[in-house]
């Protein structure tokens, strides 16, 4: 009988090189046990087909226990804290149906015309932050891009955006009293943004959502709209980590960087491959079994937490040819799980990809001699991310 491998998230080797640790577990067994200090263990599906299946299996549901909510959040903010990510069933389906038209690939492509000037503005400012021949691309570009885009799309006034940058940086850290302290200001700004978009022109993301109706006359309530803005701030940080990961990966694979410089039309495919190869997501949001389920000879009890080991699945040789190779010309094939799968597939996936494409295209165009001078990886067992990426321009 195969022993279920265990992955201890407090193990320095797992934190330093999660792809090897998850890969070893995947080749040993389709099911692993994730050990997290101070928390109950998780069951994890390690292989692509199985991980994909569990993400769409209604027997495993996301609920409030799937998230760690910081203490000390003011009472008046609590009604905005429960986002679509915590919902399942008809409630989730209704909200998803109402807001999805604003987040299609077509709409994301239309928004590119508003994203590119933000990218250019940040890159215009980048040389002013050079010290000793290099600049931190995270601090002065990647960490600013997602929140600037969100502010643009939901109509945050220019004078309020510096404060939103600070709040978003605190929220992106994901823990501590600073997280709780930033929430009331974000909520107040979201309330003001919703109120101001009532008469905004068509084509504005938040204004369109304010006016949205479905065939039955259903609509988004004020609370649901404010919650959506909060959700965008909370969940929309993917490019902040994906862009630095991508820049470093391309720097470490000069043949791929040269191919992308030679043919910018490869950018959409390159971004998909970079998400697969070194995306920020290591584990999917935990689901909870709604009944006893047998997985590969192991009884998973009702109430047990189950996740998809994205870091293992996205490098599964059963799904991808030569998965350890970075290949920006790779056909889409089985498809990576960097944005999940099933009912909770990331609502903003198309927007995140367009941001990343715009960011990388502009970086390569504006700074053809750009080179990484140093990189520091954050010791974060939950997210594959950098804490510093210094580049010369």
mmCIF file of C-alpha atoms in Angstrom:
data_model
loop_
_atom_site.group_PDB
_atom_site.id
_atom_site.type_symbol
_atom_site.label_atom_id
_atom_site.label_comp_id
_atom_site.label_asym_id
_atom_site.label_seq_id
_atom_site.Cartn_x
_atom_site.Cartn_y
_atom_site.Cartn_z
ATOM 1 C CA UNK A 1 0.000 0.000 0.000
ATOM 2 C CA UNK A 2 1.389 3.418 -1.021
ATOM 3 C CA UNK A 3 2.235 5.718 1.879
ATOM 4 C CA UNK A 4 0.691 9.154 1.542
ATOM 5 C CA UNK A 5 3.562 11.655 1.293
ATOM 6 C CA UNK A 6 3.608 14.622 3.650
ATOM 7 C CA UNK A 7 4.666 18.159 2.788
ATOM 8 C CA UNK A 8 5.546 20.239 5.836
ATOM 9 C CA UNK A 9 5.142 23.936 5.055
ATOM 10 C CA UNK A 10 7.477 24.809 7.929
ATOM 11 C CA UNK A 11 10.331 22.842 6.291
ATOM 12 C CA UNK A 12 12.913 25.335 4.934
ATOM 13 C CA UNK A 13 13.543 23.072 1.929
ATOM 14 C CA UNK A 14 9.852 23.223 0.983
ATOM 15 C CA UNK A 15 9.822 27.009 1.308
ATOM 16 C CA UNK A 16 13.059 27.376 -0.668
ATOM 17 C CA UNK A 17 12.117 25.008 -3.498
ATOM 18 C CA UNK A 18 8.428 24.078 -3.394
ATOM 19 C CA UNK A 19 8.384 22.779 -6.972
ATOM 20 C CA UNK A 20 10.826 19.984 -6.153
ATOM 21 C CA UNK A 21 9.029 19.082 -2.913
ATOM 22 C CA UNK A 22 5.604 19.035 -4.563
ATOM 23 C CA UNK A 23 7.003 17.243 -7.590
ATOM 24 C CA UNK A 24 8.483 14.472 -5.451
ATOM 25 C CA UNK A 25 5.127 14.056 -3.713
ATOM 26 C CA UNK A 26 3.299 13.964 -7.068
ATOM 27 C CA UNK A 27 5.467 11.171 -8.408
ATOM 28 C CA UNK A 28 5.041 9.201 -5.176
ATOM 29 C CA UNK A 29 1.251 9.486 -4.948
ATOM 30 C CA UNK A 30 -1.764 11.305 -6.427
ATOM 31 C CA UNK A 31 -2.709 12.324 -2.877
ATOM 32 C CA UNK A 32 -0.515 14.105 -0.341
ATOM 33 C CA UNK A 33 -0.900 15.534 3.138
ATOM 34 C CA UNK A 34 -0.048 19.209 3.692
ATOM 35 C CA UNK A 35 1.137 19.992 7.214
ATOM 36 C CA UNK A 36 0.694 23.596 8.369
ATOM 37 C CA UNK A 37 1.886 24.747 11.799
ATOM 38 C CA UNK A 38 -1.028 25.705 14.029
ATOM 39 C CA UNK A 39 -3.648 24.407 11.608
ATOM 40 C CA UNK A 40 -5.285 21.132 10.706
ATOM 41 C CA UNK A 41 -3.626 19.235 7.840
ATOM 42 C CA UNK A 42 -4.972 19.451 4.289
ATOM 43 C CA UNK A 43 -5.418 16.701 1.743
ATOM 44 C CA UNK A 44 -3.842 17.748 -1.572
ATOM 45 C CA UNK A 45 -4.340 16.373 -5.073
ATOM 46 C CA UNK A 46 -0.934 16.418 -6.754
ATOM 47 C CA UNK A 47 -1.619 15.413 -10.370
ATOM 48 C CA UNK A 48 -3.103 17.681 -12.995
ATOM 49 C CA UNK A 49 -6.203 15.713 -13.977
ATOM 50 C CA UNK A 50 -7.119 14.931 -10.361
ATOM 51 C CA UNK A 51 -6.435 18.471 -9.131
ATOM 52 C CA UNK A 52 -8.566 19.869 -11.944
ATOM 53 C CA UNK A 53 -11.355 17.439 -11.130
ATOM 54 C CA UNK A 54 -11.493 18.287 -7.421
ATOM 55 C CA UNK A 55 -11.677 22.023 -8.203
ATOM 56 C CA UNK A 56 -14.908 21.370 -10.085
ATOM 57 C CA UNK A 57 -16.344 18.703 -7.775
ATOM 58 C CA UNK A 58 -19.467 19.931 -5.901
ATOM 59 C CA UNK A 59 -18.659 17.569 -3.027
ATOM 60 C CA UNK A 60 -15.866 19.963 -2.047
ATOM 61 C CA UNK A 61 -17.037 23.466 -1.175
ATOM 62 C CA UNK A 62 -15.355 26.748 -0.337
ATOM 63 C CA UNK A 63 -16.697 28.386 2.807
ATOM 64 C CA UNK A 64 -15.675 30.947 5.414
ATOM 65 C CA UNK A 65 -13.234 28.440 6.947
ATOM 66 C CA UNK A 66 -11.270 28.511 3.672
ATOM 67 C CA UNK A 67 -9.959 31.963 4.605
ATOM 68 C CA UNK A 68 -8.161 33.426 7.586
ATOM 69 C CA UNK A 69 -9.942 36.613 8.623
ATOM 70 C CA UNK A 70 -7.867 39.023 10.724
ATOM 71 C CA UNK A 71 -9.231 40.067 14.124
ATOM 72 C CA UNK A 72 -10.238 43.595 14.953
ATOM 73 C CA UNK A 73 -12.211 44.468 11.815
ATOM 74 C CA UNK A 74 -14.814 47.167 12.631
ATOM 75 C CA UNK A 75 -18.384 45.978 12.836
ATOM 76 C CA UNK A 76 -19.612 48.208 10.006
ATOM 77 C CA UNK A 77 -17.097 46.606 7.609
ATOM 78 C CA UNK A 78 -18.073 43.006 8.260
ATOM 79 C CA UNK A 79 -20.946 43.033 5.786
ATOM 80 C CA UNK A 80 -18.418 43.624 2.985
ATOM 81 C CA UNK A 81 -15.973 40.915 4.013
ATOM 82 C CA UNK A 82 -17.858 37.932 2.639
ATOM 83 C CA UNK A 83 -16.918 37.915 -1.041
ATOM 84 C CA UNK A 84 -17.899 35.556 -3.854
ATOM 85 C CA UNK A 85 -14.849 33.466 -3.000
ATOM 86 C CA UNK A 86 -16.625 32.300 0.164
ATOM 87 C CA UNK A 87 -19.899 31.442 -1.570
ATOM 88 C CA UNK A 88 -21.092 28.284 -3.277
ATOM 89 C CA UNK A 89 -24.297 27.036 -4.826
ATOM 90 C CA UNK A 90 -27.116 29.332 -6.043
ATOM 91 C CA UNK A 91 -25.790 32.371 -4.160
ATOM 92 C CA UNK A 92 -22.430 32.152 -5.901
ATOM 93 C CA UNK A 93 -24.013 31.349 -9.269
ATOM 94 C CA UNK A 94 -26.259 34.417 -9.126
ATOM 95 C CA UNK A 95 -23.464 36.866 -8.349
ATOM 96 C CA UNK A 96 -21.090 35.251 -10.817
ATOM 97 C CA UNK A 97 -23.689 35.539 -13.572
ATOM 98 C CA UNK A 98 -24.248 39.215 -12.858
ATOM 99 C CA UNK A 99 -20.613 40.317 -12.744
ATOM 100 C CA UNK A 100 -18.957 37.946 -15.260
ATOM 101 C CA UNK A 101 -19.817 40.068 -18.338
ATOM 102 C CA UNK A 102 -17.568 42.824 -16.942
ATOM 103 C CA UNK A 103 -14.584 40.454 -16.716
ATOM 104 C CA UNK A 104 -14.560 38.621 -20.041
ATOM 105 C CA UNK A 105 -11.427 38.323 -22.170
ATOM 106 C CA UNK A 106 -12.994 40.796 -24.608
ATOM 107 C CA UNK A 107 -13.593 43.393 -21.901
ATOM 108 C CA UNK A 108 -10.069 42.884 -20.562
ATOM 109 C CA UNK A 109 -8.689 43.518 -24.047
ATOM 110 C CA UNK A 110 -10.772 46.708 -24.229
ATOM 111 C CA UNK A 111 -9.368 47.830 -20.870
ATOM 112 C CA UNK A 112 -5.828 47.458 -22.226
ATOM 113 C CA UNK A 113 -6.094 50.951 -23.658
ATOM 114 C CA UNK A 114 -6.496 52.253 -20.105
ATOM 115 C CA UNK A 115 -3.894 49.924 -18.594
ATOM 116 C CA UNK A 116 -1.045 50.795 -20.957
ATOM 117 C CA UNK A 117 -0.878 54.496 -19.940
ATOM 118 C CA UNK A 118 -0.649 53.389 -16.296
ATOM 119 C CA UNK A 119 2.230 51.061 -17.179
ATOM 120 C CA UNK A 120 3.943 53.835 -19.147
ATOM 121 C CA UNK A 121 3.529 56.307 -16.295
ATOM 122 C CA UNK A 122 5.116 53.934 -13.812
ATOM 123 C CA UNK A 123 7.991 53.215 -16.197
ATOM 124 C CA UNK A 124 8.486 56.951 -16.821
ATOM 125 C CA UNK A 125 9.073 57.295 -13.092
ATOM 126 C CA UNK A 126 11.284 54.218 -12.727
ATOM 127 C CA UNK A 127 14.668 55.824 -13.579
ATOM 128 C CA UNK A 128 14.185 58.389 -10.804
ATOM 129 C CA UNK A 129 14.427 55.565 -8.254
ATOM 130 C CA UNK A 130 17.758 54.161 -9.477
ATOM 131 C CA UNK A 131 20.324 53.830 -6.690
ATOM 132 C CA UNK A 132 23.870 52.597 -7.276
ATOM 133 C CA UNK A 133 22.965 51.570 -10.810
ATOM 134 C CA UNK A 134 19.827 49.532 -10.071
ATOM 135 C CA UNK A 135 16.188 49.899 -9.053
ATOM 136 C CA UNK A 136 13.810 47.587 -7.173
ATOM 137 C CA UNK A 137 11.248 46.578 -9.800
ATOM 138 C CA UNK A 138 8.835 45.311 -7.155
ATOM 139 C CA UNK A 139 8.697 48.413 -5.012
ATOM 140 C CA UNK A 140 8.602 50.943 -7.839
ATOM 141 C CA UNK A 141 6.612 49.090 -10.492
ATOM 142 C CA UNK A 142 5.088 45.644 -9.926
ATOM 143 C CA UNK A 143 3.557 46.346 -6.523
ATOM 144 C CA UNK A 144 1.990 49.584 -7.786
ATOM 145 C CA UNK A 145 0.512 48.339 -11.046
ATOM 146 C CA UNK A 146 -2.485 46.257 -9.864
ATOM 147 C CA UNK A 147 -3.858 48.830 -7.430
ATOM 148 C CA UNK A 148 -3.381 51.669 -9.946
ATOM 149 C CA UNK A 149 -5.354 49.631 -12.491
ATOM 150 C CA UNK A 150 -8.093 48.857 -9.961
ATOM 151 C CA UNK A 151 -8.317 52.550 -9.016
ATOM 152 C CA UNK A 152 -8.661 53.453 -12.695
ATOM 153 C CA UNK A 153 -11.336 50.881 -13.412
ATOM 154 C CA UNK A 154 -13.507 51.639 -10.380
ATOM 155 C CA UNK A 155 -13.146 55.413 -10.539
ATOM 156 C CA UNK A 156 -11.028 56.266 -7.485
ATOM 157 C CA UNK A 157 -10.180 60.017 -7.734
ATOM 158 C CA UNK A 158 -6.527 60.813 -8.490
ATOM 159 C CA UNK A 159 -6.052 62.573 -5.158
ATOM 160 C CA UNK A 160 -7.092 59.431 -3.258
ATOM 161 C CA UNK A 161 -4.904 56.967 -5.164
ATOM 162 C CA UNK A 162 -1.660 57.389 -3.164
ATOM 163 C CA UNK A 163 -3.537 56.334 -0.021
ATOM 164 C CA UNK A 164 -5.015 53.343 -1.869
ATOM 165 C CA UNK A 165 -1.489 52.322 -2.867
ATOM 166 C CA UNK A 166 -0.483 52.276 0.786
ATOM 167 C CA UNK A 167 -3.582 50.372 1.851
ATOM 168 C CA UNK A 168 -3.154 47.816 -0.946
ATOM 169 C CA UNK A 169 0.477 47.187 0.031
ATOM 170 C CA UNK A 170 -0.623 46.545 3.611
ATOM 171 C CA UNK A 171 -3.460 44.257 2.523
ATOM 172 C CA UNK A 172 -1.173 42.365 0.139
ATOM 173 C CA UNK A 173 0.999 41.479 3.134
ATOM 174 C CA UNK A 174 -2.024 39.505 4.296
ATOM 175 C CA UNK A 175 -1.701 39.554 8.058
ATOM 176 C CA UNK A 176 -1.205 41.651 11.159
ATOM 177 C CA UNK A 177 -2.966 44.639 12.640
ATOM 178 C CA UNK A 178 -2.038 46.767 9.645
ATOM 179 C CA UNK A 179 -4.294 44.580 7.493
ATOM 180 C CA UNK A 180 -7.286 45.200 9.744
ATOM 181 C CA UNK A 181 -6.473 48.911 10.046
ATOM 182 C CA UNK A 182 -6.430 49.371 6.252
ATOM 183 C CA UNK A 183 -9.819 47.771 5.674
ATOM 184 C CA UNK A 184 -12.089 50.646 6.845
ATOM 185 C CA UNK A 185 -10.375 53.113 4.496
ATOM 186 C CA UNK A 186 -10.711 50.744 1.530
ATOM 187 C CA UNK A 187 -14.374 50.136 2.373
ATOM 188 C CA UNK A 188 -15.086 53.877 2.672
ATOM 189 C CA UNK A 189 -13.402 54.495 -0.668
ATOM 190 C CA UNK A 190 -15.375 51.673 -2.243
ATOM 191 C CA UNK A 191 -18.657 53.111 -0.939
ATOM 192 C CA UNK A 192 -17.775 56.509 -2.405
ATOM 193 C CA UNK A 193 -16.746 54.939 -5.713
ATOM 194 C CA UNK A 194 -20.038 53.056 -6.046
ATOM 195 C CA UNK A 195 -22.039 56.186 -5.284
ATOM 196 C CA UNK A 196 -20.084 58.251 -7.822
ATOM 197 C CA UNK A 197 -20.442 55.792 -10.702
ATOM 198 C CA UNK A 198 -24.230 55.964 -10.984
ATOM 199 C CA UNK A 199 -24.021 58.504 -13.796
ATOM 200 C CA UNK A 200 -20.715 57.461 -15.323
ATOM 201 C CA UNK A 201 -20.641 56.640 -19.067
ATOM 202 C CA UNK A 202 -21.032 53.166 -20.495
ATOM 203 C CA UNK A 203 -17.783 51.222 -20.688
ATOM 204 C CA UNK A 204 -16.711 52.081 -17.163
ATOM 205 C CA UNK A 205 -16.366 48.778 -15.282
ATOM 206 C CA UNK A 206 -17.983 49.828 -12.040
ATOM 207 C CA UNK A 207 -20.607 51.996 -13.709
ATOM 208 C CA UNK A 208 -21.653 49.054 -15.868
ATOM 209 C CA UNK A 209 -21.964 46.882 -12.769
ATOM 210 C CA UNK A 210 -23.970 49.555 -10.953
ATOM 211 C CA UNK A 211 -26.523 49.440 -13.754
ATOM 212 C CA UNK A 212 -26.397 45.736 -14.491
ATOM 213 C CA UNK A 213 -29.642 43.787 -14.785
ATOM 214 C CA UNK A 214 -30.340 40.254 -15.842
ATOM 215 C CA UNK A 215 -33.380 39.047 -17.734
ATOM 216 C CA UNK A 216 -35.385 38.654 -14.517
ATOM 217 C CA UNK A 217 -34.693 42.165 -13.298
ATOM 218 C CA UNK A 218 -32.161 41.023 -10.697
ATOM 219 C CA UNK A 219 -29.418 43.466 -9.826
ATOM 220 C CA UNK A 220 -26.417 43.946 -7.607
ATOM 221 C CA UNK A 221 -27.180 45.529 -4.262
ATOM 222 C CA UNK A 222 -25.116 48.377 -2.825
ATOM 223 C CA UNK A 223 -23.482 45.980 -0.378
ATOM 224 C CA UNK A 224 -22.629 43.524 -3.153
ATOM 225 C CA UNK A 225 -21.043 46.275 -5.256
ATOM 226 C CA UNK A 226 -18.891 47.578 -2.416
ATOM 227 C CA UNK A 227 -17.916 43.995 -1.591
ATOM 228 C CA UNK A 228 -16.892 43.467 -5.218
ATOM 229 C CA UNK A 229 -14.545 46.467 -5.074
ATOM 230 C CA UNK A 230 -13.026 45.046 -1.881
ATOM 231 C CA UNK A 231 -12.726 41.679 -3.604
ATOM 232 C CA UNK A 232 -10.878 43.306 -6.512
ATOM 233 C CA UNK A 233 -8.391 44.898 -4.121
ATOM 234 C CA UNK A 234 -7.918 41.664 -2.189
ATOM 235 C CA UNK A 235 -7.770 39.224 -5.098
ATOM 236 C CA UNK A 236 -6.406 41.477 -7.825
ATOM 237 C CA UNK A 237 -2.788 41.442 -6.681
ATOM 238 C CA UNK A 238 -1.642 38.572 -8.936
ATOM 239 C CA UNK A 239 0.383 40.763 -11.341
ATOM 240 C CA UNK A 240 2.289 42.204 -8.370
ATOM 241 C CA UNK A 241 3.926 38.782 -7.948
ATOM 242 C CA UNK A 242 3.586 37.364 -11.457
ATOM 243 C CA UNK A 243 5.438 40.194 -13.225
ATOM 244 C CA UNK A 244 8.586 39.917 -11.041
ATOM 245 C CA UNK A 245 8.520 36.115 -11.265
ATOM 246 C CA UNK A 246 8.271 36.427 -15.049
ATOM 247 C CA UNK A 247 11.110 38.950 -15.346
ATOM 248 C CA UNK A 248 13.387 36.741 -13.250
ATOM 249 C CA UNK A 249 12.426 33.586 -15.168
ATOM 250 C CA UNK A 250 13.164 35.236 -18.507
ATOM 251 C CA UNK A 251 16.472 36.563 -17.167
ATOM 252 C CA UNK A 252 17.421 33.016 -16.140
ATOM 253 C CA UNK A 253 16.411 31.686 -19.584
ATOM 254 C CA UNK A 254 18.104 34.050 -22.046
ATOM 255 C CA UNK A 255 17.034 32.002 -25.074
ATOM 256 C CA UNK A 256 13.385 32.520 -24.138
ATOM 257 C CA UNK A 257 13.979 36.216 -23.464
ATOM 258 C CA UNK A 258 15.659 36.593 -26.849
ATOM 259 C CA UNK A 259 12.777 34.825 -28.589
ATOM 260 C CA UNK A 260 10.255 37.130 -26.910
ATOM 261 C CA UNK A 261 12.267 40.241 -27.761
ATOM 262 C CA UNK A 262 12.408 39.073 -31.382
ATOM 263 C CA UNK A 263 8.658 38.415 -31.626
ATOM 264 C CA UNK A 264 6.301 40.340 -29.357
ATOM 265 C CA UNK A 265 3.340 38.405 -30.813
ATOM 266 C CA UNK A 266 4.483 35.536 -28.574
ATOM 267 C CA UNK A 267 3.591 37.562 -25.469
ATOM 268 C CA UNK A 268 0.105 36.074 -24.752
ATOM 269 C CA UNK A 269 1.453 32.531 -25.036
ATOM 270 C CA UNK A 270 4.536 33.489 -23.008
ATOM 271 C CA UNK A 271 2.394 34.829 -20.163
ATOM 272 C CA UNK A 272 0.387 31.596 -20.042
ATOM 273 C CA UNK A 273 3.622 29.600 -19.884
ATOM 274 C CA UNK A 274 5.121 31.856 -17.220
ATOM 275 C CA UNK A 275 1.994 31.394 -15.082
ATOM 276 C CA UNK A 276 2.335 27.632 -15.477
ATOM 277 C CA UNK A 277 6.064 27.566 -14.855
ATOM 278 C CA UNK A 278 6.477 30.061 -12.017
ATOM 279 C CA UNK A 279 3.070 31.475 -11.129
ATOM 280 C CA UNK A 280 2.466 32.774 -7.594
ATOM 281 C CA UNK A 281 -0.148 30.167 -6.654
ATOM 282 C CA UNK A 282 1.260 27.071 -4.941
ATOM 283 C CA UNK A 283 -1.950 25.696 -3.413
ATOM 284 C CA UNK A 284 -5.572 26.348 -4.342
ATOM 285 C CA UNK A 285 -7.969 27.807 -1.788
ATOM 286 C CA UNK A 286 -9.000 24.889 0.482
ATOM 287 C CA UNK A 287 -12.343 23.215 -0.084
ATOM 288 C CA UNK A 288 -14.242 21.240 2.551
ATOM 289 C CA UNK A 289 -15.780 17.839 1.947
ATOM 290 C CA UNK A 290 -19.571 17.945 2.254
ATOM 291 C CA UNK A 291 -19.689 14.159 2.641
ATOM 292 C CA UNK A 292 -17.322 11.252 3.112
ATOM 293 C CA UNK A 293 -15.364 10.764 -0.127
ATOM 294 C CA UNK A 294 -12.838 8.088 -1.018
ATOM 295 C CA UNK A 295 -9.795 9.451 -2.863
ATOM 296 C CA UNK A 296 -7.304 6.879 -4.137
ATOM 297 C CA UNK A 297 -8.078 4.419 -1.366
ATOM 298 C CA UNK A 298 -8.074 7.066 1.383
ATOM 299 C CA UNK A 299 -11.310 8.033 3.124
ATOM 300 C CA UNK A 300 -11.647 11.797 3.276
ATOM 301 C CA UNK A 301 -14.206 12.536 5.956
ATOM 302 C CA UNK A 302 -16.969 15.095 5.783
ATOM 303 C CA UNK A 303 -15.514 18.401 6.960
ATOM 304 C CA UNK A 304 -11.932 17.564 5.960
ATOM 305 C CA UNK A 305 -10.056 20.243 4.016
ATOM 306 C CA UNK A 306 -8.919 19.383 0.487
ATOM 307 C CA UNK A 307 -6.799 21.448 -1.906
ATOM 308 C CA UNK A 308 -5.182 21.209 -5.304
ATOM 309 C CA UNK A 309 -1.392 21.313 -5.270
ATOM 310 C CA UNK A 310 -1.052 23.756 -8.165
ATOM 311 C CA UNK A 311 2.746 23.745 -7.937
ATOM 312 C CA UNK A 312 2.699 19.986 -8.566
ATOM 313 C CA UNK A 313 -0.120 19.892 -11.129
ATOM 314 C CA UNK A 314 1.365 22.607 -13.325
ATOM 315 C CA UNK A 315 4.579 20.584 -13.646
ATOM 316 C CA UNK A 316 2.916 17.205 -14.144
ATOM 317 C CA UNK A 317 4.530 15.230 -16.995
ATOM 318 C CA UNK A 318 1.197 13.471 -17.498
ATOM 319 C CA UNK A 319 -0.251 16.787 -18.692
ATOM 320 C CA UNK A 320 2.743 18.690 -20.107
ATOM 321 C CA UNK A 321 5.626 17.598 -22.308
ATOM 322 C CA UNK A 322 8.975 18.395 -20.654
ATOM 323 C CA UNK A 323 7.199 20.317 -17.875
ATOM 324 C CA UNK A 324 10.407 21.502 -16.204
ATOM 325 C CA UNK A 325 11.374 23.417 -19.336
ATOM 326 C CA UNK A 326 10.252 27.014 -19.782
ATOM 327 C CA UNK A 327 8.931 27.179 -23.351
ATOM 328 C CA UNK A 328 7.138 30.369 -24.372
ATOM 329 C CA UNK A 329 5.996 28.688 -27.586
ATOM 330 C CA UNK A 330 4.288 25.843 -25.703
ATOM 331 C CA UNK A 331 0.796 25.034 -27.059
ATOM 332 C CA UNK A 332 -1.990 25.558 -24.541
ATOM 333 C CA UNK A 333 -2.648 21.810 -24.309
ATOM 334 C CA UNK A 334 -4.117 20.679 -20.992
ATOM 335 C CA UNK A 335 -4.081 24.196 -19.564
ATOM 336 C CA UNK A 336 -2.424 25.333 -16.343
ATOM 337 C CA UNK A 337 -4.278 25.702 -13.046
ATOM 338 C CA UNK A 338 -2.694 29.015 -12.103
ATOM 339 C CA UNK A 339 -6.116 30.663 -11.946
ATOM 340 C CA UNK A 340 -7.957 27.592 -10.697
ATOM 341 C CA UNK A 341 -10.744 25.745 -12.445
ATOM 342 C CA UNK A 342 -14.478 25.212 -12.124
ATOM 343 C CA UNK A 343 -17.033 27.521 -10.500
ATOM 344 C CA UNK A 344 -14.351 29.486 -8.663
ATOM 345 C CA UNK A 345 -12.051 30.023 -11.640
ATOM 346 C CA UNK A 346 -10.483 33.433 -11.018
ATOM 347 C CA UNK A 347 -12.921 36.122 -12.138
ATOM 348 C CA UNK A 348 -10.103 38.546 -12.940
ATOM 349 C CA UNK A 349 -7.858 36.086 -14.803
ATOM 350 C CA UNK A 350 -8.177 37.868 -18.150
ATOM 351 C CA UNK A 351 -7.519 41.244 -16.548
ATOM 352 C CA UNK A 352 -4.436 39.892 -14.738
ATOM 353 C CA UNK A 353 -3.074 38.439 -17.970
ATOM 354 C CA UNK A 354 -3.615 41.656 -19.922
ATOM 355 C CA UNK A 355 -1.842 43.627 -17.171
ATOM 356 C CA UNK A 356 1.079 41.201 -17.249
ATOM 357 C CA UNK A 357 1.293 41.285 -21.039
ATOM 358 C CA UNK A 358 1.242 45.096 -21.044
ATOM 359 C CA UNK A 359 3.850 45.274 -18.275
ATOM 360 C CA UNK A 360 6.308 42.844 -19.865
ATOM 361 C CA UNK A 361 5.872 44.282 -23.365
ATOM 362 C CA UNK A 362 6.558 47.804 -22.136
ATOM 363 C CA UNK A 363 9.542 46.747 -20.005
ATOM 364 C CA UNK A 364 11.197 44.967 -22.926
ATOM 365 C CA UNK A 365 10.460 47.844 -25.301
ATOM 366 C CA UNK A 366 11.445 50.700 -23.007
ATOM 367 C CA UNK A 367 14.527 49.096 -21.485
ATOM 368 C CA UNK A 368 16.154 46.780 -24.056
ATOM 369 C CA UNK A 369 19.250 46.421 -21.847
ATOM 370 C CA UNK A 370 17.274 45.618 -18.677
ATOM 371 C CA UNK A 371 19.078 43.000 -16.581
ATOM 372 C CA UNK A 372 18.532 41.495 -13.134
ATOM 373 C CA UNK A 373 21.268 42.446 -10.680
ATOM 374 C CA UNK A 374 19.860 40.735 -7.571
ATOM 375 C CA UNK A 375 16.755 38.852 -6.477
ATOM 376 C CA UNK A 376 15.511 37.895 -3.041
ATOM 377 C CA UNK A 377 12.770 35.315 -2.607
ATOM 378 C CA UNK A 378 10.186 35.862 0.138
ATOM 379 C CA UNK A 379 10.075 33.000 2.706
ATOM 380 C CA UNK A 380 6.371 32.440 2.050
ATOM 381 C CA UNK A 381 5.117 28.826 1.935
ATOM 382 C CA UNK A 382 1.758 29.968 0.544
ATOM 383 C CA UNK A 383 2.834 32.111 -2.406
ATOM 384 C CA UNK A 384 5.784 31.879 -4.790
ATOM 385 C CA UNK A 385 6.908 35.485 -4.745
ATOM 386 C CA UNK A 386 9.908 37.752 -4.505
ATOM 387 C CA UNK A 387 10.548 40.335 -1.824
ATOM 388 C CA UNK A 388 13.048 42.250 -3.956
ATOM 389 C CA UNK A 389 14.077 42.274 -7.612
ATOM 390 C CA UNK A 390 16.748 44.823 -8.437
ATOM 391 C CA UNK A 391 17.367 45.506 -12.120
ATOM 392 C CA UNK A 392 19.650 47.741 -14.121
ATOM 393 C CA UNK A 393 17.953 49.735 -16.843
#
